[in-house]
PDB file of C-alpha atoms in Angstrom:
ATOM      1  CA  VAL A 116     -28.276  21.483  -8.501  1.00  0.00           C
ATOM      2  CA  LYS A 117     -27.720  20.872  -4.797  1.00  0.00           C
ATOM      3  CA  ARG A 118     -31.451  20.323  -4.265  1.00  0.00           C
ATOM      4  CA  ARG A 119     -31.600  17.773  -7.095  1.00  0.00           C
ATOM      5  CA  LEU A 120     -28.579  15.936  -5.704  1.00  0.00           C
ATOM      6  CA  ILE A 121     -30.030  15.785  -2.200  1.00  0.00           C
ATOM      7  CA  THR A 122     -33.359  14.541  -3.599  1.00  0.00           C
ATOM      8  CA  SER A 123     -31.560  11.854  -5.596  1.00  0.00           C
ATOM      9  CA  LEU A 124     -29.624  10.744  -2.524  1.00  0.00           C
ATOM     10  CA  LEU A 125     -32.834  10.503  -0.483  1.00  0.00           C
ATOM     11  CA  VAL A 126     -34.476   8.436  -3.212  1.00  0.00           C
ATOM     12  CA  LEU A 127     -31.498   6.076  -3.355  1.00  0.00           C
ATOM     13  CA  HIS A 128     -31.505   5.766   0.433  1.00  0.00           C
ATOM     14  CA  ALA A 129     -35.225   4.948   0.448  1.00  0.00           C
ATOM     15  CA  ALA A 130     -34.746   2.377  -2.324  1.00  0.00           C
ATOM     16  CA  ALA A 131     -31.939   0.746  -0.341  1.00  0.00           C
ATOM     17  CA  LEU A 132     -34.165   0.528   2.752  1.00  0.00           C
ATOM     18  CA  LEU A 133     -36.989  -1.028   0.724  1.00  0.00           C
ATOM     19  CA  ALA A 134     -34.619  -3.564  -0.816  1.00  0.00           C
ATOM     20  CA  ALA A 135     -33.236  -4.467   2.599  1.00  0.00           C
ATOM     21  CA  GLY A 136     -36.760  -4.873   3.970  1.00  0.00           C
ATOM     22  CA  ALA A 137     -37.711  -7.141   1.069  1.00  0.00           C
ATOM     23  CA  LEU A 138     -34.685  -9.344   1.717  1.00  0.00           C
ATOM     24  CA  VAL A 139     -35.552  -9.612   5.414  1.00  0.00           C
ATOM     25  CA  LEU A 140     -39.157 -10.589   4.637  1.00  0.00           C
ATOM     26  CA  ARG A 141     -38.020 -13.116   2.077  1.00  0.00           C
ATOM     27  CA  ALA A 142     -35.594 -14.604   4.592  1.00  0.00           C
ATOM     28  CA  LYS A 143     -38.376 -14.941   7.182  1.00  0.00           C
ATOM     29  CA  ASN A 144     -40.915 -16.449   4.778  1.00  0.00           C
ATOM     30  CA  GLY A 145     -38.513 -18.392   2.559  1.00  0.00           C
ATOM     31  CA  GLY A 146     -38.988 -22.116   2.012  1.00  0.00           C
ATOM     32  CA  PRO A 147     -36.500 -24.860   1.287  1.00  0.00           C
ATOM     33  CA  ARG A 148     -35.471 -23.164  -1.959  1.00  0.00           C
ATOM     34  CA  ASP A 149     -34.193 -20.083  -0.064  1.00  0.00           C
ATOM     35  CA  GLU A 150     -32.357 -22.232   2.467  1.00  0.00           C
ATOM     36  CA  ASP A 151     -30.713 -24.116  -0.373  1.00  0.00           C
ATOM     37  CA  VAL A 152     -29.579 -20.883  -2.037  1.00  0.00           C
ATOM     38  CA  ARG A 153     -28.173 -19.554   1.230  1.00  0.00           C
ATOM     39  CA  SER A 154     -26.249 -22.777   1.909  1.00  0.00           C
ATOM     40  CA  LYS A 155     -24.767 -22.659  -1.594  1.00  0.00           C
ATOM     41  CA  LEU A 156     -23.662 -19.074  -1.098  1.00  0.00           C
ATOM     42  CA  LEU A 157     -22.040 -19.920   2.218  1.00  0.00           C
ATOM     43  CA  SER A 158     -20.209 -22.894   0.748  1.00  0.00           C
ATOM     44  CA  LEU A 159     -19.022 -20.734  -2.164  1.00  0.00           C
ATOM     45  CA  SER A 160     -17.572 -18.068   0.131  1.00  0.00           C
ATOM     46  CA  ALA A 161     -15.709 -20.731   2.110  1.00  0.00           C
ATOM     47  CA  GLN A 162     -14.024 -22.330  -0.891  1.00  0.00           C
ATOM     48  CA  ASP A 163     -10.258 -22.233  -1.123  1.00  0.00           C
ATOM     49  CA  SER A 164      -9.086 -19.028  -2.737  1.00  0.00           C
ATOM     50  CA  VAL A 165      -6.155 -16.645  -3.166  1.00  0.00           C
ATOM     51  CA  GLY A 166      -6.502 -13.182  -1.665  1.00  0.00           C
ATOM     52  CA  TRP A 167      -5.422 -10.290  -3.879  1.00  0.00           C
ATOM     53  CA  VAL A 168      -4.391  -6.829  -2.686  1.00  0.00           C
ATOM     54  CA  SER A 169      -3.349  -4.172  -5.213  1.00  0.00           C
ATOM     55  CA  ILE A 170      -0.969  -1.525  -3.883  1.00  0.00           C
ATOM     56  CA  ARG A 171      -0.847   1.353  -6.340  1.00  0.00           C
ATOM     57  CA  GLY A 172       1.063   4.630  -6.283  1.00  0.00           C
ATOM     58  CA  PRO A 173       3.096   6.223  -3.479  1.00  0.00           C
ATOM     59  CA  ILE A 174       2.621   4.544  -0.107  1.00  0.00           C
ATOM     60  CA  MET A 175       1.489   7.191   2.348  1.00  0.00           C
ATOM     61  CA  ALA A 176      -0.807   7.407   5.340  1.00  0.00           C
ATOM     62  CA  SER A 177      -4.302   8.364   4.190  1.00  0.00           C
ATOM     63  CA  ALA A 178      -5.469  11.904   4.844  1.00  0.00           C
ATOM     64  CA  SER A 179      -8.560  10.996   6.870  1.00  0.00           C
ATOM     65  CA  GLY A 180      -8.451   7.253   7.515  1.00  0.00           C
ATOM     66  CA  LYS A 181     -11.717   6.595   5.666  1.00  0.00           C
ATOM     67  CA  LEU A 182     -12.286   2.964   4.772  1.00  0.00           C
ATOM     68  CA  TRP A 183     -12.427   3.608   1.038  1.00  0.00           C
ATOM     69  CA  GLU A 184      -9.276   5.711   0.785  1.00  0.00           C
ATOM     70  CA  ARG A 185      -5.980   4.329  -0.468  1.00  0.00           C
ATOM     71  CA  GLY A 186      -3.353   4.536   2.234  1.00  0.00           C
ATOM     72  CA  SER A 187      -1.172   2.419   4.479  1.00  0.00           C
ATOM     73  CA  GLU A 188      -3.927   1.852   7.065  1.00  0.00           C
ATOM     74  CA  GLN A 189      -6.424   0.681   4.451  1.00  0.00           C
ATOM     75  CA  TRP A 190      -3.971  -1.623   2.686  1.00  0.00           C
ATOM     76  CA  ALA A 191      -2.843  -3.118   6.011  1.00  0.00           C
ATOM     77  CA  ARG A 192      -6.485  -3.621   7.025  1.00  0.00           C
ATOM     78  CA  ARG A 193      -7.300  -5.388   3.749  1.00  0.00           C
ATOM     79  CA  ILE A 194      -4.376  -7.771   4.194  1.00  0.00           C
ATOM     80  CA  GLU A 195      -5.505  -8.591   7.719  1.00  0.00           C
ATOM     81  CA  GLN A 196      -9.161  -9.056   6.691  1.00  0.00           C
ATOM     82  CA  LEU A 197      -8.228 -11.407   3.867  1.00  0.00           C
ATOM     83  CA  ALA A 198      -6.058 -13.465   6.202  1.00  0.00           C
ATOM     84  CA  GLU A 199      -9.029 -13.851   8.544  1.00  0.00           C
ATOM     85  CA  THR A 200     -11.409 -14.790   5.716  1.00  0.00           C
ATOM     86  CA  LYS A 201     -12.359 -18.442   5.669  1.00  0.00           C
ATOM     87  CA  GLY A 202     -10.954 -20.249   2.657  1.00  0.00           C
ATOM     88  CA  VAL A 203      -8.129 -17.823   1.869  1.00  0.00           C
ATOM     89  CA  LYS A 204      -4.955 -19.900   1.671  1.00  0.00           C
ATOM     90  CA  ALA A 205      -2.512 -17.391   0.208  1.00  0.00           C
ATOM     91  CA  ILE A 206      -2.306 -13.667  -0.563  1.00  0.00           C
ATOM     92  CA  VAL A 207      -0.814 -11.917  -3.581  1.00  0.00           C
ATOM     93  CA  LEU A 208       0.463  -8.367  -3.093  1.00  0.00           C
ATOM     94  CA  ASP A 209       0.167  -6.773  -6.532  1.00  0.00           C
ATOM     95  CA  ILE A 210       2.660  -3.902  -6.184  1.00  0.00           C
ATOM     96  CA  ASN A 211       3.037  -0.987  -8.570  1.00  0.00           C
ATOM     97  CA  SER A 212       4.659   1.657  -6.401  1.00  0.00           C
ATOM     98  CA  PRO A 213       7.861   3.704  -6.096  1.00  0.00           C
ATOM     99  CA  GLY A 214       7.675   3.458  -2.305  1.00  0.00           C
ATOM    100  CA  GLY A 215       6.636   6.134   0.141  1.00  0.00           C
ATOM    101  CA  SER A 216       7.075   7.441   3.662  1.00  0.00           C
ATOM    102  CA  VAL A 217       9.023   5.339   6.148  1.00  0.00           C
ATOM    103  CA  GLY A 218       6.176   5.091   8.654  1.00  0.00           C
ATOM    104  CA  ALA A 219       3.533   4.137   6.081  1.00  0.00           C
ATOM    105  CA  VAL A 220       5.729   1.469   4.493  1.00  0.00           C
ATOM    106  CA  GLN A 221       6.645  -0.030   7.861  1.00  0.00           C
ATOM    107  CA  GLU A 222       2.975  -0.050   8.904  1.00  0.00           C
ATOM    108  CA  ILE A 223       2.121  -2.441   6.064  1.00  0.00           C
ATOM    109  CA  TYR A 224       5.370  -4.407   6.418  1.00  0.00           C
ATOM    110  CA  SER A 225       4.815  -5.079  10.116  1.00  0.00           C
ATOM    111  CA  ARG A 226       1.187  -6.065   9.470  1.00  0.00           C
ATOM    112  CA  ILE A 227       2.325  -8.674   6.931  1.00  0.00           C
ATOM    113  CA  LEU A 228       4.771 -10.110   9.458  1.00  0.00           C
ATOM    114  CA  ARG A 229       2.064 -10.198  12.135  1.00  0.00           C
ATOM    115  CA  VAL A 230      -0.358 -11.983   9.797  1.00  0.00           C
ATOM    116  CA  LYS A 231       2.321 -14.549   8.923  1.00  0.00           C
ATOM    117  CA  LYS A 232       2.917 -15.173  12.619  1.00  0.00           C
ATOM    118  CA  GLU A 233      -0.785 -15.457  13.500  1.00  0.00           C
ATOM    119  CA  HIS A 234      -1.690 -17.429  10.358  1.00  0.00           C
ATOM    120  CA  PRO A 235       1.433 -19.487   9.562  1.00  0.00           C
ATOM    121  CA  THR A 236      -0.316 -21.523   6.861  1.00  0.00           C
ATOM    122  CA  ILE A 237      -1.072 -18.435   4.730  1.00  0.00           C
ATOM    123  CA  LYS A 238       1.651 -17.715   2.183  1.00  0.00           C
ATOM    124  CA  PHE A 239       2.455 -14.353   0.599  1.00  0.00           C
ATOM    125  CA  VAL A 240       3.570 -13.751  -2.983  1.00  0.00           C
ATOM    126  CA  ALA A 241       4.622 -10.316  -4.234  1.00  0.00           C
ATOM    127  CA  LEU A 242       3.949  -9.435  -7.873  1.00  0.00           C
ATOM    128  CA  PHE A 243       5.821  -6.496  -9.399  1.00  0.00           C
ATOM    129  CA  GLY A 244       4.150  -4.308 -12.015  1.00  0.00           C
ATOM    130  CA  ASP A 245       5.871  -1.423 -13.787  1.00  0.00           C
ATOM    131  CA  VAL A 246       7.641  -0.294 -10.619  1.00  0.00           C
ATOM    132  CA  ALA A 247       8.191  -1.862  -7.207  1.00  0.00           C
ATOM    133  CA  ALA A 248      11.064   0.207  -5.917  1.00  0.00           C
ATOM    134  CA  SER A 249      12.326   1.359  -2.526  1.00  0.00           C
ATOM    135  CA  GLY A 250       9.356   1.056  -0.129  1.00  0.00           C
ATOM    136  CA  GLY A 251       7.583  -1.081  -2.716  1.00  0.00           C
ATOM    137  CA  TYR A 252      10.450  -3.539  -2.520  1.00  0.00           C
ATOM    138  CA  TYR A 253      10.515  -3.224   1.292  1.00  0.00           C
ATOM    139  CA  LEU A 254       6.969  -4.670   1.366  1.00  0.00           C
ATOM    140  CA  ALA A 255       7.942  -7.490  -0.988  1.00  0.00           C
ATOM    141  CA  ALA A 256      10.797  -8.449   1.334  1.00  0.00           C
ATOM    142  CA  ALA A 257       8.180  -9.578   3.855  1.00  0.00           C
ATOM    143  CA  CYS A 258       6.657 -12.009   1.336  1.00  0.00           C
ATOM    144  CA  ASP A 259       7.590 -15.670   0.888  1.00  0.00           C
ATOM    145  CA  LYS A 260       8.177 -15.343  -2.868  1.00  0.00           C
ATOM    146  CA  ILE A 261       8.569 -12.502  -5.370  1.00  0.00           C
ATOM    147  CA  VAL A 262       7.496 -12.594  -9.043  1.00  0.00           C
ATOM    148  CA  ALA A 263       8.546  -9.800 -11.404  1.00  0.00           C
ATOM    149  CA  HIS A 264       8.191  -8.987 -15.082  1.00  0.00           C
ATOM    150  CA  PRO A 265      11.535  -9.004 -16.918  1.00  0.00           C
ATOM    151  CA  GLY A 266      11.221  -5.243 -17.368  1.00  0.00           C
ATOM    152  CA  SER A 267       9.843  -4.324 -13.937  1.00  0.00           C
ATOM    153  CA  LEU A 268      11.832  -1.590 -12.204  1.00  0.00           C
ATOM    154  CA  THR A 269      12.782  -2.507  -8.668  1.00  0.00           C
ATOM    155  CA  GLY A 270      15.536  -2.054  -6.104  1.00  0.00           C
ATOM    156  CA  SER A 271      16.312   1.541  -5.066  1.00  0.00           C
ATOM    157  CA  ILE A 272      17.051   0.157  -1.610  1.00  0.00           C
ATOM    158  CA  GLY A 273      17.743   3.206   0.507  1.00  0.00           C
ATOM    159  CA  VAL A 274      16.377   6.286   2.248  1.00  0.00           C
ATOM    160  CA  ILE A 275      16.079   9.915   1.202  1.00  0.00           C
ATOM    161  CA  PHE A 276      15.351  13.080   3.157  1.00  0.00           C
ATOM    162  CA  SER A 277      14.755  15.992   0.779  1.00  0.00           C
ATOM    163  CA  VAL A 278      15.716  19.430   2.058  1.00  0.00           C
ATOM    164  CA  SER A 279      15.229  22.546  -0.059  1.00  0.00           C
ATOM    165  CA  ASN A 280      17.409  25.637   0.283  1.00  0.00           C
ATOM    166  CA  MET A 281      15.517  28.706  -0.915  1.00  0.00           C
ATOM    167  CA  GLU A 282      17.686  31.255   0.886  1.00  0.00           C
ATOM    168  CA  GLY A 283      18.810  32.931  -2.347  1.00  0.00           C
ATOM    169  CA  LEU A 284      15.276  33.158  -3.741  1.00  0.00           C
ATOM    170  CA  PHE A 285      13.931  34.571  -0.476  1.00  0.00           C
ATOM    171  CA  ALA A 286      16.655  37.233  -0.514  1.00  0.00           C
ATOM    172  CA  LYS A 287      15.701  38.276  -4.046  1.00  0.00           C
ATOM    173  CA  VAL A 288      12.031  38.761  -3.205  1.00  0.00           C
ATOM    174  CA  GLY A 289      12.709  40.308   0.187  1.00  0.00           C
ATOM    175  CA  TYR A 290      11.233  37.462   2.232  1.00  0.00           C
ATOM    176  CA  LYS A 291      12.813  36.584   5.565  1.00  0.00           C
ATOM    177  CA  MET A 292      11.945  33.977   8.179  1.00  0.00           C
ATOM    178  CA  ASP A 293      12.752  34.806  11.789  1.00  0.00           C
ATOM    179  CA  PRO A 294      11.721  31.757  13.875  1.00  0.00           C
ATOM    180  CA  ILE A 295      11.504  31.786  17.652  1.00  0.00           C
ATOM    181  CA  LYS A 296      12.587  28.317  18.757  1.00  0.00           C
ATOM    182  CA  SER A 297      13.134  26.316  21.925  1.00  0.00           C
ATOM    183  CA  GLY A 298      16.471  24.854  20.804  1.00  0.00           C
ATOM    184  CA  ARG A 299      19.067  25.470  18.115  1.00  0.00           C
ATOM    185  CA  HIS A 300      17.986  22.411  16.111  1.00  0.00           C
ATOM    186  CA  LYS A 301      14.229  23.018  16.250  1.00  0.00           C
ATOM    187  CA  ASP A 302      14.147  24.438  12.701  1.00  0.00           C
ATOM    188  CA  ILE A 303      16.506  21.865  11.243  1.00  0.00           C
ATOM    189  CA  GLY A 304      15.917  21.572   7.513  1.00  0.00           C
ATOM    190  CA  SER A 305      14.481  25.075   7.195  1.00  0.00           C
ATOM    191  CA  PRO A 306      14.463  26.236   3.547  1.00  0.00           C
ATOM    192  CA  ALA A 307      15.338  29.766   4.654  1.00  0.00           C
ATOM    193  CA  ARG A 308      18.959  29.025   5.543  1.00  0.00           C
ATOM    194  CA  SER A 309      21.828  26.650   4.916  1.00  0.00           C
ATOM    195  CA  MET A 310      22.295  23.693   7.222  1.00  0.00           C
ATOM    196  CA  THR A 311      25.200  23.628   9.608  1.00  0.00           C
ATOM    197  CA  ALA A 312      27.671  20.740   9.545  1.00  0.00           C
ATOM    198  CA  GLU A 313      26.244  19.534  12.865  1.00  0.00           C
ATOM    199  CA  GLU A 314      22.683  19.541  11.526  1.00  0.00           C
ATOM    200  CA  ARG A 315      23.740  17.665   8.390  1.00  0.00           C
ATOM    201  CA  GLN A 316      25.349  14.989  10.572  1.00  0.00           C
ATOM    202  CA  ILE A 317      22.185  14.694  12.674  1.00  0.00           C
ATOM    203  CA  LEU A 318      20.104  14.044   9.570  1.00  0.00           C
ATOM    204  CA  GLN A 319      22.721  11.669   8.154  1.00  0.00           C
ATOM    205  CA  ASP A 320      22.630   9.616  11.374  1.00  0.00           C
ATOM    206  CA  LEU A 321      18.840   9.501  11.072  1.00  0.00           C
ATOM    207  CA  ILE A 322      19.069   8.317   7.473  1.00  0.00           C
ATOM    208  CA  ASP A 323      21.691   5.711   8.341  1.00  0.00           C
ATOM    209  CA  ASP A 324      19.459   4.254  11.051  1.00  0.00           C
ATOM    210  CA  ALA A 325      16.450   3.947   8.718  1.00  0.00           C
ATOM    211  CA  TYR A 326      18.732   2.543   6.008  1.00  0.00           C
ATOM    212  CA  GLY A 327      19.968  -0.131   8.417  1.00  0.00           C
ATOM    213  CA  GLN A 328      16.365  -1.147   9.088  1.00  0.00           C
ATOM    214  CA  PHE A 329      15.741  -1.472   5.339  1.00  0.00           C
ATOM    215  CA  VAL A 330      18.865  -3.564   4.732  1.00  0.00           C
ATOM    216  CA  SER A 331      18.025  -5.831   7.674  1.00  0.00           C
ATOM    217  CA  ALA A 332      14.480  -6.351   6.354  1.00  0.00           C
ATOM    218  CA  VAL A 333      15.824  -7.324   2.911  1.00  0.00           C
ATOM    219  CA  ALA A 334      18.469  -9.629   4.392  1.00  0.00           C
ATOM    220  CA  GLU A 335      15.912 -11.377   6.588  1.00  0.00           C
ATOM    221  CA  GLY A 336      13.269 -11.672   3.885  1.00  0.00           C
ATOM    222  CA  ARG A 337      15.606 -12.818   1.134  1.00  0.00           C
ATOM    223  CA  LYS A 338      17.629 -15.072   3.449  1.00  0.00           C
ATOM    224  CA  MET A 339      20.823 -13.212   2.679  1.00  0.00           C
ATOM    225  CA  THR A 340      23.511 -11.745   4.896  1.00  0.00           C
ATOM    226  CA  ILE A 341      23.896  -8.019   5.533  1.00  0.00           C
ATOM    227  CA  GLU A 342      27.207  -8.186   3.666  1.00  0.00           C
ATOM    228  CA  GLU A 343      25.458  -9.672   0.621  1.00  0.00           C
ATOM    229  CA  VAL A 344      22.717  -7.044   0.602  1.00  0.00           C
ATOM    230  CA  LYS A 345      24.778  -3.872   1.108  1.00  0.00           C
ATOM    231  CA  PRO A 346      26.513  -3.891  -2.304  1.00  0.00           C
ATOM    232  CA  LEU A 347      23.042  -4.083  -3.882  1.00  0.00           C
ATOM    233  CA  ALA A 348      21.603  -1.394  -1.616  1.00  0.00           C
ATOM    234  CA  ASP A 349      23.267   1.764  -2.902  1.00  0.00           C
ATOM    235  CA  GLY A 350      19.999   3.223  -4.211  1.00  0.00           C
ATOM    236  CA  ARG A 351      20.314   1.944  -7.778  1.00  0.00           C
ATOM    237  CA  ILE A 352      17.352   0.437  -9.616  1.00  0.00           C
ATOM    238  CA  TYR A 353      17.266  -2.948 -11.342  1.00  0.00           C
ATOM    239  CA  SER A 354      15.211  -4.534 -14.070  1.00  0.00           C
ATOM    240  CA  GLY A 355      13.378  -7.746 -13.260  1.00  0.00           C
ATOM    241  CA  ASN A 356      16.102  -9.673 -15.097  1.00  0.00           C
ATOM    242  CA  GLN A 357      18.857  -7.986 -13.090  1.00  0.00           C
ATOM    243  CA  ALA A 358      16.968  -8.458  -9.829  1.00  0.00           C
ATOM    244  CA  LEU A 359      16.652 -12.184 -10.526  1.00  0.00           C
ATOM    245  CA  ALA A 360      20.388 -12.447 -11.171  1.00  0.00           C
ATOM    246  CA  ASN A 361      21.032 -10.692  -7.837  1.00  0.00           C
ATOM    247  CA  LYS A 362      18.565 -12.880  -5.896  1.00  0.00           C
ATOM    248  CA  LEU A 363      16.240  -9.969  -5.204  1.00  0.00           C
ATOM    249  CA  VAL A 364      13.306 -11.796  -6.854  1.00  0.00           C
ATOM    250  CA  ASP A 365      12.508 -15.509  -7.164  1.00  0.00           C
ATOM    251  CA  GLN A 366      11.144 -15.803 -10.686  1.00  0.00           C
ATOM    252  CA  LEU A 367      10.066 -13.887 -13.757  1.00  0.00           C
ATOM    253  CA  GLY A 368       6.420 -14.023 -14.765  1.00  0.00           C
ATOM    254  CA  ASP A 369       3.067 -12.290 -14.928  1.00  0.00           C
ATOM    255  CA  SER A 370      -0.075 -12.104 -12.809  1.00  0.00           C
ATOM    256  CA  LYS A 371      -1.124 -15.616 -13.824  1.00  0.00           C
ATOM    257  CA  ASP A 372       2.233 -17.004 -12.713  1.00  0.00           C
ATOM    258  CA  ALA A 373       1.954 -15.200  -9.376  1.00  0.00           C
ATOM    259  CA  LEU A 374      -1.581 -16.524  -8.873  1.00  0.00           C
ATOM    260  CA  MET A 375      -0.609 -20.117  -9.651  1.00  0.00           C
ATOM    261  CA  LEU A 376       2.473 -19.904  -7.419  1.00  0.00           C
ATOM    262  CA  ALA A 377       0.398 -18.556  -4.517  1.00  0.00           C
ATOM    263  CA  ALA A 378      -2.224 -21.286  -5.028  1.00  0.00           C
ATOM    264  CA  LYS A 379       0.437 -23.996  -5.073  1.00  0.00           C
ATOM    265  CA  MET A 380       2.090 -22.650  -1.917  1.00  0.00           C
ATOM    266  CA  GLY A 381      -1.314 -22.454  -0.231  1.00  0.00           C
ATOM    267  CA  GLY A 382      -2.168 -26.060  -1.111  1.00  0.00           C
ATOM    268  CA  ILE A 383      -4.925 -25.163  -3.601  1.00  0.00           C
ATOM    269  CA  LYS A 384      -5.159 -27.838  -6.294  1.00  0.00           C
ATOM    270  CA  ASP A 385      -7.720 -26.185  -8.583  1.00  0.00           C
ATOM    271  CA  GLU A 386      -6.522 -25.573 -12.127  1.00  0.00           C
ATOM    272  CA  LYS A 387      -8.243 -22.180 -12.003  1.00  0.00           C
ATOM    273  CA  PRO A 388      -7.805 -20.885  -8.440  1.00  0.00           C
ATOM    274  CA  ARG A 389     -10.453 -18.489  -7.215  1.00  0.00           C
ATOM    275  CA  VAL A 390      -9.335 -14.946  -6.460  1.00  0.00           C
ATOM    276  CA  ARG A 391     -10.775 -12.915  -3.619  1.00  0.00           C
ATOM    277  CA  ARG A 392     -10.128  -9.201  -3.992  1.00  0.00           C
ATOM    278  CA  ASP A 393     -11.830  -8.064  -0.792  1.00  0.00           C
ATOM    279  CA  ASN A 394     -13.487  -4.632  -1.049  1.00  0.00           C
ATOM    280  CA  GLU A 395     -11.306  -2.950  -3.667  1.00  0.00           C
ATOM    281  CA  LYS A 396     -14.131  -2.392  -6.166  1.00  0.00           C
ATOM    282  CA  PHE A 397     -16.358  -0.940  -3.444  1.00  0.00           C
ATOM    283  CA  SER A 398     -13.479   1.275  -2.306  1.00  0.00           C
ATOM    284  CA  ASP A 399     -13.050   2.597  -5.841  1.00  0.00           C
ATOM    285  CA  LEU A 400     -16.802   3.301  -6.059  1.00  0.00           C
ATOM    286  CA  PHE A 401     -16.983   5.120  -2.732  1.00  0.00           C
ATOM    287  CA  GLU A 402     -13.904   7.187  -3.557  1.00  0.00           C
ATOM    288  CA  LEU A 403     -15.431   8.203  -6.898  1.00  0.00           C
ATOM    289  CA  LEU A 404     -18.810   9.032  -5.332  1.00  0.00           C
ATOM    290  CA  GLU A 405     -17.200  11.146  -2.620  1.00  0.00           C
ATOM    291  CA  SER A 406     -15.137  13.099  -5.136  1.00  0.00           C
ATOM    292  CA  ARG A 407     -18.176  13.674  -7.376  1.00  0.00           C
ATOM    293  CA  ALA A 408     -20.316  14.759  -4.436  1.00  0.00           C
ATOM    294  CA  ARG A 409     -17.698  17.228  -3.244  1.00  0.00           C
ATOM    295  CA  LEU A 410     -17.364  18.609  -6.754  1.00  0.00           C
ATOM    296  CA  VAL A 411     -21.121  19.126  -7.175  1.00  0.00           C
ATOM    297  CA  LEU A 412     -21.769  20.465  -3.681  1.00  0.00           C
ATOM    298  CA  GLY A 413     -18.612  22.559  -3.556  1.00  0.00           C
ATOM    299  CA  VAL A 414     -17.759  21.129  -0.138  1.00  0.00           C
ATOM    300  CA  GLY A 415     -14.080  20.814   0.740  1.00  0.00           C
ATOM    301  CA  PRO A 416     -11.306  19.624  -1.531  1.00  0.00           C
ATOM    302  CA  VAL A 417     -11.824  17.010  -4.205  1.00  0.00           C
ATOM    303  CA  SER A 418      -9.773  13.858  -3.589  1.00  0.00           C
ATOM    304  CA  LEU A 419      -6.640  13.829  -5.724  1.00  0.00           C
ATOM    305  CA  PRO A 420      -4.362  10.920  -6.625  1.00  0.00           C
ATOM    306  CA  LEU A 421      -1.668  10.151  -4.107  1.00  0.00           C
ATOM    307  CA  PRO A 422       1.264  11.349  -6.271  1.00  0.00           C
ATOM    308  CA  SER A 423       0.397  14.804  -4.890  1.00  0.00           C
ATOM    309  CA  ALA A 424       1.617  13.459  -1.550  1.00  0.00           C
ATOM    310  CA  LEU A 425       5.166  13.445  -2.855  1.00  0.00           C
ATOM    311  CA  SER A 426       5.576  16.937  -1.420  1.00  0.00           C
ATOM    312  CA  ALA A 427       5.338  15.442   2.079  1.00  0.00           C
ATOM    313  CA  HIS A 428       8.252  16.009   4.421  1.00  0.00           C
ATOM    314  CA  GLY A 429      10.305  13.474   6.320  1.00  0.00           C
ATOM    315  CA  MET A 430      12.262  10.338   5.589  1.00  0.00           C
ATOM    316  CA  MET A 431      11.182   8.406   2.526  1.00  0.00           C
ATOM    317  CA  TYR A 432      11.686   4.885   1.248  1.00  0.00           C
ATOM    318  CA  LEU A 433      11.036   6.377  -2.174  1.00  0.00           C
ATOM    319  CA  TRP A 434      12.539   6.145  -5.634  1.00  0.00           C
ATOM    320  CA  SER A 435      12.777   9.822  -6.611  1.00  0.00           C
ATOM    321  CA  GLY A 436      12.780   8.993 -10.328  1.00  0.00           C
ATOM    322  CA  TRP A 437       9.020   8.249 -10.235  1.00  0.00           C
TER     323      TRP A 437
END
């Protein structure tokens, strides 16, 4: 099986080289017709369009940083690439996520703010799918407008740090951890023992600091005061209808409404605005091919959906009901 796969890959590689060579020769020997086709393609790519980035599942840093993986680095890179693409006047963030790790969420959030600063004419519209909660809402707070379905679940503004206490279970099975540590707080959050009151306060201070950053981001993005946001930021979730009533979203609608709003904000007058989705389809293809290849060759782990990353440790802008 491995030999057949390798042979197939070599054949595909050779075919790709032949196709590339044919294109080069055609470009060198092409007449006016080829020049005309190339000019049309260039003009098409430069036409006004709305960039579209789909953010799906928990927002975490990717495991390896590969271009075709789904993770905070890849999503941030896509946003930046679309902003630098000629003709893109606005970007829609299509969010269907319960949030994720603090660092991963803030990586994308800060990249959106940087793009808005470097490209002030490009407008951002967030579109909520089934869920855009916690870190998903944090990202939307960086956008100029937010569109949600009436039944979208959103909100969950807050931070969580999950700590498991397995001391009783360990005692039953005769398992004991005996860490050697450089300081008394080095094993803070260990599942093998109960936390001290001092350790609990340390973690609470950490949570409060990250929570303050979240509230400030919402207040700034939604043009509200801290005092207006805090009563809404107790971790509860809202429907799209409730979020609209509380000024957490700007309008109710679907993907078409979000597209038309982004086009209008970007100054695109076409009745059917063009959508540029960057490399998402290629990313999906490469991810599938890599998983299939690993499965056939028996090399390393097969890529799994990001919900498996929910076991990650640390502070989370995450709705735990996902």
